[in-house]
Amino acid sequence: MKQRISDGLAALGLTPPSGAVEALAEYGRLLLEQNQVMNLTAITEPDQVVDLHFLDSAALLGTANFQGKTLIDVGTGAGFPGLPLRLLEPSLRVTLVDSLGKRIHWLEELCTALHVEDTTCLHARAEELSLNRAYRDTFDFATARAVAPLNLLCELCLPYVKPGGYFLSMKSVDCQAELDSAKTAIQHLGGRLLPVYDYTIPGAGITHRVVLVEKIAPTPKGYPRRWAKIQKTPL
Ligand code: SAM
């Protein structure tokens, strides 16, 4: 795995900090080991773990400067994209959130094994946690990959971002219809759509898209709503 990670990061124009390639390889080993007994990922080939999990996550580093910033990864699952970002940018303070307690428990053990004790793992529903003032309008970045359609996802993620910060939504390149249907939600929740960021994952040769939303005003009162309401009457 190590060689593929190094080559892929170089192809993305990234220079990993000391020990990061080894830490990612160990992450991959532990992920595939735990995946035998817990449903963490549908990807079971080591090369694909590198390409579709690690390099796909790492590509986000091309969208902004993450040094010394805070980031919340909503619906993180097995830690993507938040944990690879922390391993590649050690000054980034990351909070990983998921509604599945078993995954969060495993992530806590993983962070200890990888010596990333400054990463917070939270078992919570995204739309409930941001009602707590400590998490609302606070983070420099919110990220999400494969969690929900963009119009619903905005209500889960934008409330965490402080004005001047960004919500980075990882999507496929054919997400234009999703993007169009999210425009009202973005505006309503204090966001402003920026030009999309496309990148090709080295090795896999697949092109993905990051939808970038800048937060320009605090989250209005009453948002996010309960999940049933978000789904039933999307903004
Ligand atoms: N982001 C990871 C990735 O790209 O590999 C995981 C994607 S997985 C398909 C979606 C994850 O989002 C699951 O782990 C699920 O438990 C979590 N999730 C879905 N809705 C959520 C919510 N409202 N709050 C927190 N987590 C949620």
mmCIF file of C-alpha atoms and ligand atoms in Angstrom:
data_model
loop_
_atom_site.group_PDB
_atom_site.id
_atom_site.type_symbol
_atom_site.label_atom_id
_atom_site.label_comp_id
_atom_site.label_asym_id
_atom_site.label_seq_id
_atom_site.Cartn_x
_atom_site.Cartn_y
_atom_site.Cartn_z
ATOM 1 C CA MET A 1 0.000 0.000 0.000
ATOM 2 C CA LYS A 2 2.778 2.429 0.930
ATOM 3 C CA GLN A 3 4.159 2.776 -2.589
ATOM 4 C CA ARG A 4 0.702 3.386 -4.093
ATOM 5 C CA ILE A 5 -0.088 5.987 -1.420
ATOM 6 C CA SER A 6 3.234 7.820 -2.017
ATOM 7 C CA ASP A 7 2.838 7.755 -5.793
ATOM 8 C CA GLY A 8 -0.787 8.880 -5.606
ATOM 9 C CA LEU A 9 -0.059 11.772 -3.240
ATOM 10 C CA ALA A 10 2.809 12.903 -5.497
ATOM 11 C CA ALA A 11 0.483 12.772 -8.517
ATOM 12 C CA LEU A 12 -1.957 14.995 -6.592
ATOM 13 C CA GLY A 13 0.915 17.429 -5.970
ATOM 14 C CA LEU A 14 0.926 16.721 -2.213
ATOM 15 C CA THR A 15 3.977 16.257 0.004
ATOM 16 C CA PRO A 16 2.994 14.121 2.996
ATOM 17 C CA PRO A 17 4.374 15.000 6.432
ATOM 18 C CA SER A 18 6.793 12.560 8.031
ATOM 19 C CA GLY A 19 5.086 9.298 9.052
ATOM 20 C CA ALA A 20 1.814 10.023 7.190
ATOM 21 C CA VAL A 21 2.263 7.391 4.464
ATOM 22 C CA GLU A 22 3.013 4.731 7.108
ATOM 23 C CA ALA A 23 -0.004 5.856 9.169
ATOM 24 C CA LEU A 24 -2.318 5.659 6.129
ATOM 25 C CA ALA A 25 -1.020 2.179 5.276
ATOM 26 C CA GLU A 26 -1.693 1.062 8.854
ATOM 27 C CA TYR A 27 -5.178 2.665 8.655
ATOM 28 C CA GLY A 28 -5.808 0.616 5.494
ATOM 29 C CA ARG A 29 -4.630 -2.587 7.154
ATOM 30 C CA LEU A 30 -6.801 -2.045 10.233
ATOM 31 C CA LEU A 31 -9.806 -1.032 8.079
ATOM 32 C CA LEU A 32 -9.658 -4.235 6.018
ATOM 33 C CA GLU A 33 -9.076 -6.333 9.147
ATOM 34 C CA GLN A 34 -12.066 -4.835 10.987
ATOM 35 C CA ASN A 35 -14.191 -4.991 7.852
ATOM 36 C CA GLN A 36 -14.209 -8.785 8.231
ATOM 37 C CA VAL A 37 -16.320 -8.451 11.372
ATOM 38 C CA MET A 38 -18.027 -5.055 10.957
ATOM 39 C CA ASN A 39 -19.578 -3.359 7.943
ATOM 40 C CA LEU A 40 -17.180 -0.446 7.361
ATOM 41 C CA THR A 41 -16.616 -0.353 3.602
ATOM 42 C CA ALA A 42 -17.750 -2.101 0.422
ATOM 43 C CA ILE A 43 -14.182 -1.761 -0.895
ATOM 44 C CA THR A 44 -12.072 -4.798 -0.070
ATOM 45 C CA GLU A 45 -9.106 -4.539 -2.486
ATOM 46 C CA PRO A 46 -6.071 -2.777 -0.902
ATOM 47 C CA ASP A 47 -5.317 -0.793 -4.103
ATOM 48 C CA GLN A 48 -8.911 0.417 -4.224
ATOM 49 C CA VAL A 49 -8.790 1.407 -0.553
ATOM 50 C CA VAL A 50 -5.811 3.598 -1.446
ATOM 51 C CA ASP A 51 -7.443 5.124 -4.532
ATOM 52 C CA LEU A 52 -11.100 5.430 -3.543
ATOM 53 C CA HIS A 53 -10.688 6.188 0.163
ATOM 54 C CA PHE A 54 -7.256 7.730 0.834
ATOM 55 C CA LEU A 55 -6.465 9.572 -2.411
ATOM 56 C CA ASP A 56 -10.077 10.640 -2.935
ATOM 57 C CA SER A 57 -10.053 12.152 0.586
ATOM 58 C CA ALA A 58 -6.575 13.662 0.104
ATOM 59 C CA ALA A 59 -7.695 15.480 -3.053
ATOM 60 C CA LEU A 60 -9.715 17.854 -0.852
ATOM 61 C CA LEU A 61 -6.420 19.404 0.251
ATOM 62 C CA GLY A 62 -6.284 21.045 -3.180
ATOM 63 C CA THR A 63 -9.401 23.115 -2.490
ATOM 64 C CA ALA A 64 -8.144 25.371 0.336
ATOM 65 C CA ASN A 65 -5.493 25.940 2.992
ATOM 66 C CA PHE A 66 -6.287 23.667 5.959
ATOM 67 C CA GLN A 67 -3.311 24.612 8.148
ATOM 68 C CA GLY A 68 -4.337 25.265 11.752
ATOM 69 C CA LYS A 69 -8.047 25.117 10.848
ATOM 70 C CA THR A 70 -10.981 23.182 12.328
ATOM 71 C CA LEU A 71 -13.034 20.661 10.342
ATOM 72 C CA ILE A 72 -16.101 18.560 11.080
ATOM 73 C CA ASP A 73 -16.703 15.464 8.936
ATOM 74 C CA VAL A 74 -20.419 14.686 8.893
ATOM 75 C CA GLY A 75 -21.435 11.025 8.377
ATOM 76 C CA THR A 76 -17.791 10.016 8.500
ATOM 77 C CA GLY A 77 -18.414 6.234 8.427
ATOM 78 C CA ALA A 78 -14.955 4.666 8.592
ATOM 79 C CA GLY A 79 -13.355 8.142 8.773
ATOM 80 C CA PHE A 80 -13.659 9.504 5.232
ATOM 81 C CA PRO A 81 -12.620 12.079 4.298
ATOM 82 C CA GLY A 82 -11.809 13.525 7.768
ATOM 83 C CA LEU A 83 -9.165 11.160 9.094
ATOM 84 C CA PRO A 84 -6.902 11.016 5.996
ATOM 85 C CA LEU A 85 -7.060 14.836 5.966
ATOM 86 C CA ARG A 86 -5.860 14.931 9.590
ATOM 87 C CA LEU A 87 -3.039 12.476 8.838
ATOM 88 C CA LEU A 88 -1.894 14.575 5.883
ATOM 89 C CA GLU A 89 -2.326 17.954 7.633
ATOM 90 C CA PRO A 90 -1.427 17.365 11.314
ATOM 91 C CA SER A 91 -2.297 20.948 12.354
ATOM 92 C CA LEU A 92 -5.940 20.406 11.292
ATOM 93 C CA ARG A 93 -8.290 19.839 14.267
ATOM 94 C CA VAL A 94 -10.838 17.264 13.125
ATOM 95 C CA THR A 95 -14.183 16.198 14.582
ATOM 96 C CA LEU A 96 -15.638 12.979 13.155
ATOM 97 C CA VAL A 97 -19.416 12.568 13.531
ATOM 98 C CA ASP A 98 -21.587 9.566 12.787
ATOM 99 C CA SER A 99 -24.972 8.341 13.947
ATOM 100 C CA LEU A 100 -23.719 4.739 14.168
ATOM 101 C CA GLY A 101 -22.159 4.148 17.585
ATOM 102 C CA LYS A 102 -20.227 1.035 16.536
ATOM 103 C CA ARG A 103 -18.365 2.933 13.827
ATOM 104 C CA ILE A 104 -17.513 5.791 16.188
ATOM 105 C CA HIS A 105 -16.232 3.343 18.801
ATOM 106 C CA TRP A 106 -13.973 1.729 16.189
ATOM 107 C CA LEU A 107 -12.756 5.176 15.060
ATOM 108 C CA GLU A 108 -11.807 6.021 18.655
ATOM 109 C CA GLU A 109 -9.710 2.845 18.836
ATOM 110 C CA LEU A 110 -8.237 3.584 15.414
ATOM 111 C CA CYS A 111 -7.235 7.140 16.391
ATOM 112 C CA THR A 112 -5.461 5.766 19.458
ATOM 113 C CA ALA A 113 -3.659 3.147 17.335
ATOM 114 C CA LEU A 114 -2.580 5.849 14.854
ATOM 115 C CA HIS A 115 -1.557 8.306 17.634
ATOM 116 C CA VAL A 116 -4.005 11.015 16.575
ATOM 117 C CA GLU A 117 -5.401 11.771 20.016
ATOM 118 C CA ASP A 118 -6.338 15.344 19.016
ATOM 119 C CA THR A 119 -9.149 14.064 16.768
ATOM 120 C CA THR A 120 -12.621 13.989 18.346
ATOM 121 C CA CYS A 121 -15.019 11.154 17.516
ATOM 122 C CA LEU A 122 -18.684 11.892 18.264
ATOM 123 C CA HIS A 123 -21.647 9.559 18.185
ATOM 124 C CA ALA A 124 -24.494 11.885 17.215
ATOM 125 C CA ARG A 125 -27.051 12.703 14.573
ATOM 126 C CA ALA A 126 -25.722 15.631 12.562
ATOM 127 C CA GLU A 127 -28.997 17.563 12.612
ATOM 128 C CA GLU A 128 -29.164 17.352 16.425
ATOM 129 C CA LEU A 129 -25.549 18.125 17.335
ATOM 130 C CA SER A 130 -25.510 21.508 15.575
ATOM 131 C CA LEU A 131 -28.391 22.723 17.782
ATOM 132 C CA ASN A 132 -25.774 22.771 20.562
ATOM 133 C CA ARG A 133 -24.140 26.229 20.577
ATOM 134 C CA ALA A 134 -20.679 24.740 21.039
ATOM 135 C CA TYR A 135 -20.866 23.236 17.535
ATOM 136 C CA ARG A 136 -22.975 25.831 15.710
ATOM 137 C CA ASP A 137 -21.440 28.382 13.303
ATOM 138 C CA THR A 138 -18.013 27.360 14.655
ATOM 139 C CA PHE A 139 -15.977 25.260 12.207
ATOM 140 C CA ASP A 140 -13.733 26.512 9.398
ATOM 141 C CA PHE A 141 -14.801 23.517 7.294
ATOM 142 C CA ALA A 142 -17.544 20.909 7.165
ATOM 143 C CA THR A 143 -17.091 17.933 4.849
ATOM 144 C CA ALA A 144 -19.355 15.100 3.737
ATOM 145 C CA ARG A 145 -19.054 12.218 1.283
ATOM 146 C CA ALA A 146 -21.816 9.751 0.364
ATOM 147 C CA VAL A 147 -24.214 10.829 3.108
ATOM 148 C CA ALA A 148 -27.322 12.385 1.474
ATOM 149 C CA PRO A 149 -28.517 14.351 -1.578
ATOM 150 C CA LEU A 150 -27.086 17.864 -1.574
ATOM 151 C CA ASN A 151 -30.328 19.721 -0.780
ATOM 152 C CA LEU A 152 -30.736 17.658 2.415
ATOM 153 C CA LEU A 153 -27.012 17.559 3.141
ATOM 154 C CA CYS A 154 -26.796 21.357 3.248
ATOM 155 C CA GLU A 155 -29.141 21.378 6.228
ATOM 156 C CA LEU A 156 -26.984 18.753 7.983
ATOM 157 C CA CYS A 157 -23.660 20.463 7.292
ATOM 158 C CA LEU A 158 -23.937 24.242 6.771
ATOM 159 C CA PRO A 159 -25.075 24.952 10.381
ATOM 160 C CA TYR A 160 -21.625 23.855 11.629
ATOM 161 C CA VAL A 161 -19.687 26.292 9.467
ATOM 162 C CA LYS A 162 -18.762 29.750 10.722
ATOM 163 C CA PRO A 163 -19.235 32.771 8.461
ATOM 164 C CA GLY A 164 -16.146 32.904 6.267
ATOM 165 C CA GLY A 165 -15.779 29.093 6.387
ATOM 166 C CA TYR A 166 -16.651 26.443 3.798
ATOM 167 C CA PHE A 167 -18.808 23.362 3.329
ATOM 168 C CA LEU A 168 -17.081 20.886 1.002
ATOM 169 C CA SER A 169 -19.435 18.293 -0.428
ATOM 170 C CA MET A 170 -17.815 15.394 -2.306
ATOM 171 C CA LYS A 171 -19.901 14.334 -5.281
ATOM 172 C CA SER A 172 -19.601 12.711 -8.710
ATOM 173 C CA VAL A 173 -19.167 14.920 -11.779
ATOM 174 C CA ASP A 174 -22.767 14.314 -12.878
ATOM 175 C CA CYS A 175 -24.256 16.093 -9.841
ATOM 176 C CA GLN A 176 -25.630 19.120 -11.708
ATOM 177 C CA ALA A 177 -29.296 18.244 -11.059
ATOM 178 C CA GLU A 178 -28.511 17.749 -7.347
ATOM 179 C CA LEU A 179 -26.726 21.078 -7.316
ATOM 180 C CA ASP A 180 -29.629 22.871 -8.978
ATOM 181 C CA SER A 181 -32.090 21.474 -6.451
ATOM 182 C CA ALA A 182 -29.854 22.609 -3.552
ATOM 183 C CA LYS A 183 -29.652 26.287 -4.517
ATOM 184 C CA THR A 184 -32.572 27.380 -2.315
ATOM 185 C CA ALA A 185 -31.218 25.453 0.682
ATOM 186 C CA ILE A 186 -27.754 26.977 0.256
ATOM 187 C CA GLN A 187 -29.141 30.520 0.141
ATOM 188 C CA HIS A 188 -31.605 29.955 2.980
ATOM 189 C CA LEU A 189 -28.926 28.560 5.290
ATOM 190 C CA GLY A 190 -26.493 31.446 4.802
ATOM 191 C CA GLY A 191 -24.372 29.903 2.069
ATOM 192 C CA ARG A 192 -23.020 31.044 -1.283
ATOM 193 C CA LEU A 193 -22.171 28.595 -4.047
ATOM 194 C CA LEU A 194 -18.601 28.833 -5.390
ATOM 195 C CA PRO A 195 -17.226 27.296 -8.610
ATOM 196 C CA VAL A 196 -16.933 23.491 -8.348
ATOM 197 C CA TYR A 197 -13.542 21.777 -8.002
ATOM 198 C CA ASP A 198 -12.959 18.732 -10.210
ATOM 199 C CA TYR A 199 -10.079 16.300 -9.686
ATOM 200 C CA THR A 200 -8.982 12.949 -11.075
ATOM 201 C CA ILE A 201 -8.017 10.235 -8.614
ATOM 202 C CA PRO A 202 -4.543 8.966 -9.571
ATOM 203 C CA GLY A 203 -4.468 5.230 -10.258
ATOM 204 C CA ALA A 204 -8.251 4.938 -10.529
ATOM 205 C CA GLY A 205 -8.488 7.575 -13.270
ATOM 206 C CA ILE A 206 -11.950 8.555 -12.001
ATOM 207 C CA THR A 207 -12.950 12.211 -11.908
ATOM 208 C CA HIS A 208 -14.880 13.464 -8.889
ATOM 209 C CA ARG A 209 -16.249 16.855 -7.935
ATOM 210 C CA VAL A 210 -16.201 18.965 -4.804
ATOM 211 C CA VAL A 211 -19.136 21.336 -4.438
ATOM 212 C CA LEU A 212 -17.832 24.330 -2.469
ATOM 213 C CA VAL A 213 -20.211 26.452 -0.445
ATOM 214 C CA GLU A 214 -18.978 29.511 1.419
ATOM 215 C CA LYS A 215 -20.846 30.445 4.596
ATOM 216 C CA ILE A 216 -21.618 34.142 4.415
ATOM 217 C CA ALA A 217 -24.180 34.539 7.218
ATOM 218 C CA PRO A 218 -24.982 32.705 10.490
ATOM 219 C CA THR A 219 -27.463 29.819 10.416
ATOM 220 C CA PRO A 220 -31.026 31.142 10.806
ATOM 221 C CA LYS A 221 -32.961 30.164 13.937
ATOM 222 C CA GLY A 222 -35.042 26.989 13.597
ATOM 223 C CA TYR A 223 -32.438 25.123 11.507
ATOM 224 C CA PRO A 224 -31.578 22.362 11.157
ATOM 225 C CA ARG A 225 -35.017 20.808 11.476
ATOM 226 C CA ARG A 226 -35.686 17.224 12.490
ATOM 227 C CA TRP A 227 -34.584 14.598 9.963
ATOM 228 C CA ALA A 228 -38.160 13.544 9.106
ATOM 229 C CA LYS A 229 -39.001 17.185 8.347
ATOM 230 C CA ILE A 230 -35.815 17.748 6.315
ATOM 231 C CA GLN A 231 -36.698 14.738 4.169
ATOM 232 C CA LYS A 232 -40.403 15.472 3.877
ATOM 233 C CA THR A 233 -40.125 19.164 2.996
ATOM 234 C CA PRO A 234 -36.600 19.883 1.703
ATOM 235 C CA LEU A 235 -35.689 23.546 1.465
HETATM 236 N N1 SAM B 1 -18.375 9.443 4.593
HETATM 237 C C1 SAM B 1 -18.031 8.026 4.602
HETATM 238 C C2 SAM B 1 -17.447 7.601 3.280
HETATM 239 O O1 SAM B 1 -17.504 8.364 2.331
HETATM 240 O O2 SAM B 1 -16.910 6.477 3.204
HETATM 241 C C3 SAM B 1 -19.233 7.162 4.982
HETATM 242 C C4 SAM B 1 -20.352 7.137 4.001
HETATM 243 S S1 SAM B 1 -21.684 6.086 4.519
HETATM 244 C C5 SAM B 1 -22.405 5.666 2.995
HETATM 245 C C6 SAM B 1 -22.828 7.258 5.264
HETATM 246 C C7 SAM B 1 -22.581 7.460 6.733
HETATM 247 O O3 SAM B 1 -23.356 8.572 7.169
HETATM 248 C C8 SAM B 1 -22.980 6.272 7.581
HETATM 249 O O4 SAM B 1 -21.909 5.878 8.411
HETATM 250 C C9 SAM B 1 -24.192 6.785 8.398
HETATM 251 O O5 SAM B 1 -24.259 6.214 9.679
HETATM 252 C C10 SAM B 1 -23.897 8.283 8.441
HETATM 253 N N2 SAM B 1 -25.098 9.143 8.600
HETATM 254 C C11 SAM B 1 -26.207 9.161 7.829
HETATM 255 N N3 SAM B 1 -27.076 10.104 8.264
HETATM 256 C C12 SAM B 1 -26.492 10.707 9.339
HETATM 257 C C13 SAM B 1 -26.895 11.757 10.234
HETATM 258 N N4 SAM B 1 -28.069 12.367 10.102
HETATM 259 N N5 SAM B 1 -26.046 12.122 11.213
HETATM 260 C C14 SAM B 1 -24.852 11.490 11.360
HETATM 261 N N6 SAM B 1 -24.424 10.485 10.551
HETATM 262 C C15 SAM B 1 -25.225 10.093 9.553
#
